[in-house]
Amino acid sequence: MSEEAAISKVWESIPVGDDLGSLDYVLTAQMVADYRRVVDNPHAAYPTVAARHPANLFYRKYAAVMRVPNMGHDSEYFNPPVADKRITITGRIADKYIRRGNTYLIVEATAVDEDGRLIERSRLVGLAREVGKEAAHANIARKWGT
Amino acid sequence: MMAAQLNVGDRLQPVTHEVTDDKMVEFEKVVWDRGRNSHSDINVAKADGIQRTIASGQNQMAFLHEMMERNFGDAWVYGGKISARYIHPVYAGDHLTANGLVTEVSVVDGKPRVTLQIWCENQDGRKTSAGTASAGQPSDARSWITAAS
């Protein structure tokens, strides 16, 4: 099958710059404590690592049609979140490309707290998989032999 | 006392953790519960095309973060950058070590900036993730800990 023929129509239809809207949540002291316990790091500064802001925003809009298994992450950290503050995340499709026959979506999310402090900006490198066409991790299984 | 400044070729103090089934499952629930997925449920993993659950990439990212926090303090927490790619699966029972090697020391916007190769490797010495990170020169300050207490 040619590379061109294998490209998902859904992937083609998602525009770079697509607005993924916003979400907000309160990062409670319990959430912070739970994160620090599970990663064995009592002083972990960014529990938001486990919050997966880009993926959460992406799936709110596209869960029915597209999966984006996480192949990488690019993040920039500005101010660690403060427990019990409300965090608002906004997202967009920052880029898309084809590499070695695979389609990728770059999903960006920016987190700001209720006092206007910029927390972090993260980009998910997602291996785009159209729901119902191919198992989300099929490529990973082939590549890694899992 | 001022933290030791880093030079090209310096290695960071590594961080090692065991990945367990229980922690893989719990990692998917803390902060934002994503429900059952291929990181926490064998049936979902098989439906997704893999035979075993694998730790999420963000699980590795947590270990890389800890290494950067320990080695750089505030210089990482306020203004750090990281770019990592997940290149080999991580399973329950693996012992992962986060590593860093200084590749460049420069001045950016009038401030020192340390750039590193970063990676996680398993107990067999196989890299499971790799990329780059940068931060200011290490600081003794841990102000996010003080602020939280």
GROMACS .gro file of C-alpha atoms in nm:
model
  295
    1MET     CA    1   0.000   0.000   0.000
    2SER     CA    2   0.139   0.337  -0.088
    3GLU     CA    3   0.210   0.590   0.187
    4GLU     CA    4  -0.044   0.823   0.034
    5ALA     CA    5  -0.319   0.561   0.031
    6ALA     CA    6  -0.263   0.476   0.398
    7ILE     CA    7  -0.321   0.828   0.525
    8SER     CA    8  -0.629   0.854   0.743
    9LYS     CA    9  -0.904   1.081   0.621
   10VAL     CA   10  -0.972   1.180   0.980
   11TRP     CA   11  -0.609   1.281   1.027
   12GLU     CA   12  -0.629   1.481   0.705
   13SER     CA   13  -0.939   1.660   0.829
   14ILE     CA   14  -0.782   1.787   1.154
   15PRO     CA   15  -0.631   2.128   1.081
   16VAL     CA   16  -0.313   2.266   1.230
   17GLY     CA   17  -0.421   2.541   1.467
   18ASP     CA   18  -0.747   2.363   1.552
   19ASP     CA   19  -0.875   2.503   1.882
   20LEU     CA   20  -0.925   2.230   2.141
   21GLY     CA   21  -1.097   2.463   2.383
   22SER     CA   22  -1.029   2.475   2.754
   23LEU     CA   23  -1.079   2.273   3.070
   24ASP     CA   24  -1.028   2.358   3.432
   25TYR     CA   25  -0.983   2.162   3.752
   26VAL     CA   26  -0.865   2.215   4.106
   27LEU     CA   27  -0.532   2.046   4.177
   28THR     CA   28  -0.607   1.941   4.534
   29ALA     CA   29  -0.350   1.876   4.805
   30GLN     CA   30  -0.464   1.511   4.793
   31MET     CA   31  -0.385   1.490   4.421
   32VAL     CA   32  -0.040   1.633   4.483
   33ALA     CA   33   0.022   1.387   4.767
   34ASP     CA   34  -0.105   1.093   4.560
   35TYR     CA   35   0.121   1.182   4.269
   36ARG     CA   36   0.426   1.220   4.488
   37ARG     CA   37   0.359   0.885   4.653
   38VAL     CA   38   0.314   0.695   4.328
   39VAL     CA   39   0.634   0.834   4.173
   40ASP     CA   40   0.833   0.791   4.496
   41ASN     CA   41   0.934   1.155   4.493
   42PRO     CA   42   0.811   1.341   4.804
   43HIS     CA   43   0.904   1.678   4.655
   44ALA     CA   44   0.789   1.637   4.295
   45ALA     CA   45   0.729   1.989   4.168
   46TYR     CA   46   0.496   1.916   3.877
   47PRO     CA   47   0.219   1.665   3.955
   48THR     CA   48   0.067   1.786   3.629
   49VAL     CA   49   0.296   1.534   3.457
   50ALA     CA   50   0.025   1.277   3.532
   51ALA     CA   51  -0.258   1.507   3.428
   52ARG     CA   52  -0.181   1.474   3.058
   53HIS     CA   53  -0.324   1.809   2.965
   54PRO     CA   54  -0.277   1.779   2.586
   55ALA     CA   55  -0.429   1.430   2.570
   56ASN     CA   56  -0.726   1.525   2.784
   57LEU     CA   57  -0.809   1.822   2.566
   58PHE     CA   58  -0.760   1.623   2.248
   59TYR     CA   59  -0.981   1.333   2.353
   60ARG     CA   60  -1.259   1.560   2.465
   61LYS     CA   61  -1.298   1.658   2.101
   62TYR     CA   62  -1.172   1.360   1.904
   63ALA     CA   63  -1.199   1.045   2.120
   64ALA     CA   64  -1.465   0.893   1.896
   65VAL     CA   65  -1.251   0.910   1.584
   66MET     CA   66  -0.881   0.934   1.668
   67ARG     CA   67  -0.627   0.798   1.917
   68VAL     CA   68  -0.289   0.959   1.976
   69PRO     CA   69  -0.060   0.718   2.164
   70ASN     CA   70   0.213   0.920   2.328
   71MET     CA   71   0.543   0.881   2.145
   72GLY     CA   72   0.709   1.178   2.308
   73HIS     CA   73   0.668   1.498   2.497
   74ASP     CA   74   0.815   1.848   2.476
   75SER     CA   75   0.752   2.061   2.783
   76GLU     CA   76   0.850   2.393   2.930
   77TYR     CA   77   0.801   2.469   3.299
   78PHE     CA   78   0.748   2.816   3.439
   79ASN     CA   79   0.598   2.799   3.790
   80PRO     CA   80   0.513   2.486   3.990
   81PRO     CA   81   0.141   2.449   4.060
   82VAL     CA   82   0.012   2.538   4.406
   83ALA     CA   83  -0.221   2.291   4.576
   84ASP     CA   84  -0.589   2.382   4.588
   85LYS     CA   85  -0.562   2.637   4.309
   86ARG     CA   86  -0.780   2.604   3.999
   87ILE     CA   87  -0.583   2.531   3.685
   88THR     CA   88  -0.716   2.617   3.341
   89ILE     CA   89  -0.573   2.445   3.036
   90THR     CA   90  -0.618   2.552   2.677
   91GLY     CA   91  -0.512   2.353   2.376
   92ARG     CA   92  -0.464   2.344   2.003
   93ILE     CA   93  -0.324   2.127   1.730
   94ALA     CA   94   0.024   2.273   1.697
   95ASP     CA   95   0.148   2.067   1.404
   96LYS     CA   96   0.095   1.753   1.201
   97TYR     CA   97   0.328   1.555   0.979
   98ILE     CA   98   0.402   1.220   0.822
   99ARG     CA   99   0.723   1.042   0.913
  100ARG     CA  100   0.822   0.698   0.785
  101GLY     CA  101   0.470   0.644   0.667
  102ASN     CA  102   0.315   0.726   1.004
  103THR     CA  103   0.085   1.018   1.069
  104TYR     CA  104   0.152   1.234   1.374
  105LEU     CA  105  -0.037   1.506   1.554
  106ILE     CA  106   0.134   1.752   1.786
  107VAL     CA  107  -0.110   1.857   2.056
  108GLU     CA  108  -0.018   2.161   2.265
  109ALA     CA  109  -0.167   2.256   2.601
  110THR     CA  110  -0.093   2.558   2.818
  111ALA     CA  111  -0.175   2.559   3.190
  112VAL     CA  112  -0.241   2.875   3.391
  113ASP     CA  113  -0.364   2.892   3.750
  114GLU     CA  114  -0.643   3.104   3.897
  115ASP     CA  115  -0.393   3.379   3.986
  116GLY     CA  116  -0.275   3.401   3.627
  117ARG     CA  117   0.054   3.222   3.691
  118LEU     CA  118   0.178   3.038   3.385
  119ILE     CA  119   0.245   2.681   3.499
  120GLU     CA  120   0.363   2.490   3.194
  121ARG     CA  121   0.330   2.445   2.822
  122SER     CA  122   0.344   2.090   2.689
  123ARG     CA  123   0.335   1.929   2.348
  124LEU     CA  124   0.228   1.570   2.303
  125VAL     CA  125   0.379   1.387   2.008
  126GLY     CA  126   0.091   1.162   1.914
  127LEU     CA  127   0.103   0.872   1.669
  128ALA     CA  128  -0.234   0.929   1.506
  129ARG     CA  129  -0.453   0.619   1.484
  130GLU     CA  130  -0.804   0.634   1.343
  131VAL     CA  131  -1.050   0.457   1.569
  132GLY     CA  132  -1.176   0.134   1.415
  133LYS     CA  133  -0.908   0.120   1.147
  134GLU     CA  134  -0.607  -0.006   1.338
  135ALA     CA  135  -0.538  -0.089   1.702
  136ALA     CA  136  -0.395   0.213   1.880
  137HIS     CA  137  -0.066   0.045   1.958
  138ALA     CA  138  -0.037  -0.186   1.657
  139ASN     CA  139   0.257   0.007   1.521
  140ILE     CA  140   0.428   0.004   1.856
  141ALA     CA  141   0.375  -0.371   1.879
  142ARG     CA  142   0.535  -0.423   1.540
  143LYS     CA  143   0.826  -0.194   1.616
  144TRP     CA  144   0.894  -0.316   1.968
  145GLY     CA  145   0.784  -0.677   1.936
  146THR     CA  146   0.551  -0.651   2.235
  147MET     CA  147   2.727   2.743   4.971
  148MET     CA  148   2.672   2.778   4.599
  149ALA     CA  149   2.575   2.472   4.399
  150ALA     CA  150   2.851   2.326   4.182
  151GLN     CA  151   2.835   2.466   3.831
  152LEU     CA  152   2.819   2.219   3.546
  153ASN     CA  153   3.053   2.188   3.250
  154VAL     CA  154   3.035   2.003   2.921
  155GLY     CA  155   3.087   1.632   2.980
  156ASP     CA  156   2.956   1.632   3.337
  157ARG     CA  157   2.708   1.360   3.431
  158LEU     CA  158   2.410   1.429   3.650
  159GLN     CA  159   2.341   1.229   3.962
  160PRO     CA  160   2.110   0.955   3.826
  161VAL     CA  161   1.777   0.848   3.973
  162THR     CA  162   1.659   0.484   3.975
  163HIS     CA  163   1.312   0.343   4.041
  164GLU     CA  164   1.140   0.010   4.002
  165VAL     CA  165   0.823   0.015   3.794
  166THR     CA  166   0.554  -0.206   3.944
  167ASP     CA  167   0.211  -0.317   3.824
  168ASP     CA  168   0.045  -0.146   4.117
  169LYS     CA  169   0.218   0.183   4.048
  170MET     CA  170   0.144   0.167   3.676
  171VAL     CA  171  -0.224   0.127   3.758
  172GLU     CA  172  -0.218   0.402   4.018
  173PHE     CA  173  -0.027   0.640   3.794
  174GLU     CA  174  -0.323   0.632   3.554
  175LYS     CA  175  -0.554   0.747   3.833
  176VAL     CA  176  -0.365   1.019   4.014
  177VAL     CA  177  -0.446   1.381   3.935
  178TRP     CA  178  -0.675   1.285   3.646
  179ASP     CA  179  -0.834   0.942   3.630
  180ARG     CA  180  -0.828   0.827   3.269
  181GLY     CA  181  -1.010   0.501   3.335
  182ARG     CA  182  -0.880   0.165   3.218
  183ASN     CA  183  -0.623   0.182   2.942
  184SER     CA  184  -0.330  -0.006   2.793
  185HIS     CA  185  -0.108   0.108   3.080
  186SER     CA  186  -0.331  -0.032   3.350
  187ASP     CA  187  -0.545  -0.315   3.209
  188ILE     CA  188  -0.426  -0.622   3.018
  189ASN     CA  189  -0.752  -0.655   2.827
  190VAL     CA  190  -0.736  -0.299   2.701
  191ALA     CA  191  -0.369  -0.350   2.614
  192LYS     CA  192  -0.456  -0.653   2.402
  193ALA     CA  193  -0.739  -0.467   2.232
  194ASP     CA  194  -0.486  -0.193   2.155
  195GLY     CA  195  -0.258  -0.447   1.988
  196ILE     CA  196   0.001  -0.524   2.257
  197GLN     CA  197   0.037  -0.836   2.468
  198ARG     CA  198   0.126  -0.676   2.801
  199THR     CA  199   0.054  -0.352   2.976
  200ILE     CA  200   0.331  -0.097   2.928
  201ALA     CA  201   0.416   0.196   3.151
  202SER     CA  202   0.308   0.528   3.010
  203GLY     CA  203   0.566   0.766   2.872
  204GLN     CA  204   0.468   1.016   3.137
  205ASN     CA  205   0.577   0.762   3.396
  206GLN     CA  206   0.929   0.790   3.253
  207MET     CA  207   0.892   1.165   3.238
  208ALA     CA  208   0.831   1.167   3.614
  209PHE     CA  209   1.169   1.003   3.673
  210LEU     CA  210   1.345   1.246   3.439
  211HIS     CA  211   1.180   1.530   3.629
  212GLU     CA  212   1.307   1.398   3.960
  213MET     CA  213   1.661   1.383   3.824
  214MET     CA  214   1.637   1.741   3.702
  215GLU     CA  215   1.485   1.864   4.029
  216ARG     CA  216   1.755   1.697   4.237
  217ASN     CA  217   2.041   1.824   4.021
  218PHE     CA  218   1.916   2.173   3.934
  219GLY     CA  219   1.672   2.281   4.205
  220ASP     CA  220   1.496   2.607   4.122
  221ALA     CA  221   1.696   2.639   3.800
  222TRP     CA  222   1.492   2.350   3.658
  223VAL     CA  223   1.160   2.413   3.825
  224TYR     CA  224   1.143   2.775   3.707
  225GLY     CA  225   1.226   2.771   3.338
  226GLY     CA  226   1.333   2.415   3.261
  227LYS     CA  227   1.268   2.258   2.922
  228ILE     CA  228   1.257   1.894   2.822
  229SER     CA  229   1.201   1.703   2.501
  230ALA     CA  230   1.180   1.323   2.526
  231ARG     CA  231   1.085   1.044   2.288
  232TYR     CA  232   0.973   0.704   2.410
  233ILE     CA  233   1.174   0.446   2.218
  234HIS     CA  234   1.135   0.113   2.398
  235PRO     CA  235   0.858  -0.031   2.616
  236VAL     CA  236   0.876  -0.026   2.993
  237TYR     CA  237   0.714  -0.316   3.178
  238ALA     CA  238   0.626  -0.390   3.536
  239GLY     CA  239   0.938  -0.518   3.709
  240ASP     CA  240   1.175  -0.298   3.511
  241HIS     CA  241   1.425  -0.087   3.700
  242LEU     CA  242   1.455   0.247   3.524
  243THR     CA  243   1.744   0.487   3.567
  244ALA     CA  244   1.717   0.848   3.454
  245ASN     CA  245   2.046   0.990   3.326
  246GLY     CA  246   2.180   1.324   3.208
  247LEU     CA  247   2.498   1.432   3.029
  248VAL     CA  248   2.592   1.798   2.981
  249THR     CA  249   2.648   1.874   2.612
  250GLU     CA  250   2.659   2.254   2.609
  251VAL     CA  251   2.692   2.547   2.845
  252SER     CA  252   2.586   2.873   2.689
  253VAL     CA  253   2.444   3.215   2.764
  254VAL     CA  254   2.083   3.278   2.662
  255ASP     CA  255   1.932   3.622   2.714
  256GLY     CA  256   2.225   3.708   2.938
  257LYS     CA  257   2.178   3.403   3.163
  258PRO     CA  258   2.374   3.078   3.176
  259ARG     CA  259   2.198   2.781   3.020
  260VAL     CA  260   2.297   2.417   3.052
  261THR     CA  261   2.188   2.177   2.778
  262LEU     CA  262   2.188   1.802   2.831
  263GLN     CA  263   2.124   1.471   2.668
  264ILE     CA  264   1.874   1.292   2.887
  265TRP     CA  265   1.757   0.934   2.880
  266CYS     CA  266   1.606   0.652   3.079
  267GLU     CA  267   1.753   0.304   3.058
  268ASN     CA  268   1.632  -0.025   3.195
  269GLN     CA  269   1.815  -0.286   3.400
  270ASP     CA  270   1.966  -0.430   3.080
  271GLY     CA  271   2.116  -0.096   2.983
  272ARG     CA  272   1.864  -0.047   2.701
  273LYS     CA  273   1.743   0.307   2.647
  274THR     CA  274   1.369   0.337   2.686
  275SER     CA  275   1.348   0.712   2.627
  276ALA     CA  276   1.588   0.975   2.499
  277GLY     CA  277   1.599   1.345   2.431
  278THR     CA  278   1.730   1.677   2.553
  279ALA     CA  279   1.672   1.910   2.845
  280SER     CA  280   1.795   2.251   2.950
  281ALA     CA  281   1.797   2.471   3.257
  282GLY     CA  282   1.999   2.742   3.421
  283GLN     CA  283   2.311   2.647   3.615
  284PRO     CA  284   2.220   2.442   3.926
  285SER     CA  285   2.078   2.626   4.224
  286ASP     CA  286   2.078   2.523   4.590
  287ALA     CA  287   1.735   2.681   4.627
  288ARG     CA  288   1.433   2.451   4.653
  289SER     CA  289   1.174   2.722   4.692
  290TRP     CA  290   0.879   2.510   4.570
  291ILE     CA  291   0.932   2.282   4.870
  292THR     CA  292   0.950   2.572   5.112
  293ALA     CA  293   0.641   2.730   4.960
  294ALA     CA  294   0.443   2.408   5.001
  295SER     CA  295   0.529   2.352   5.367
   0.00000   0.00000   0.00000
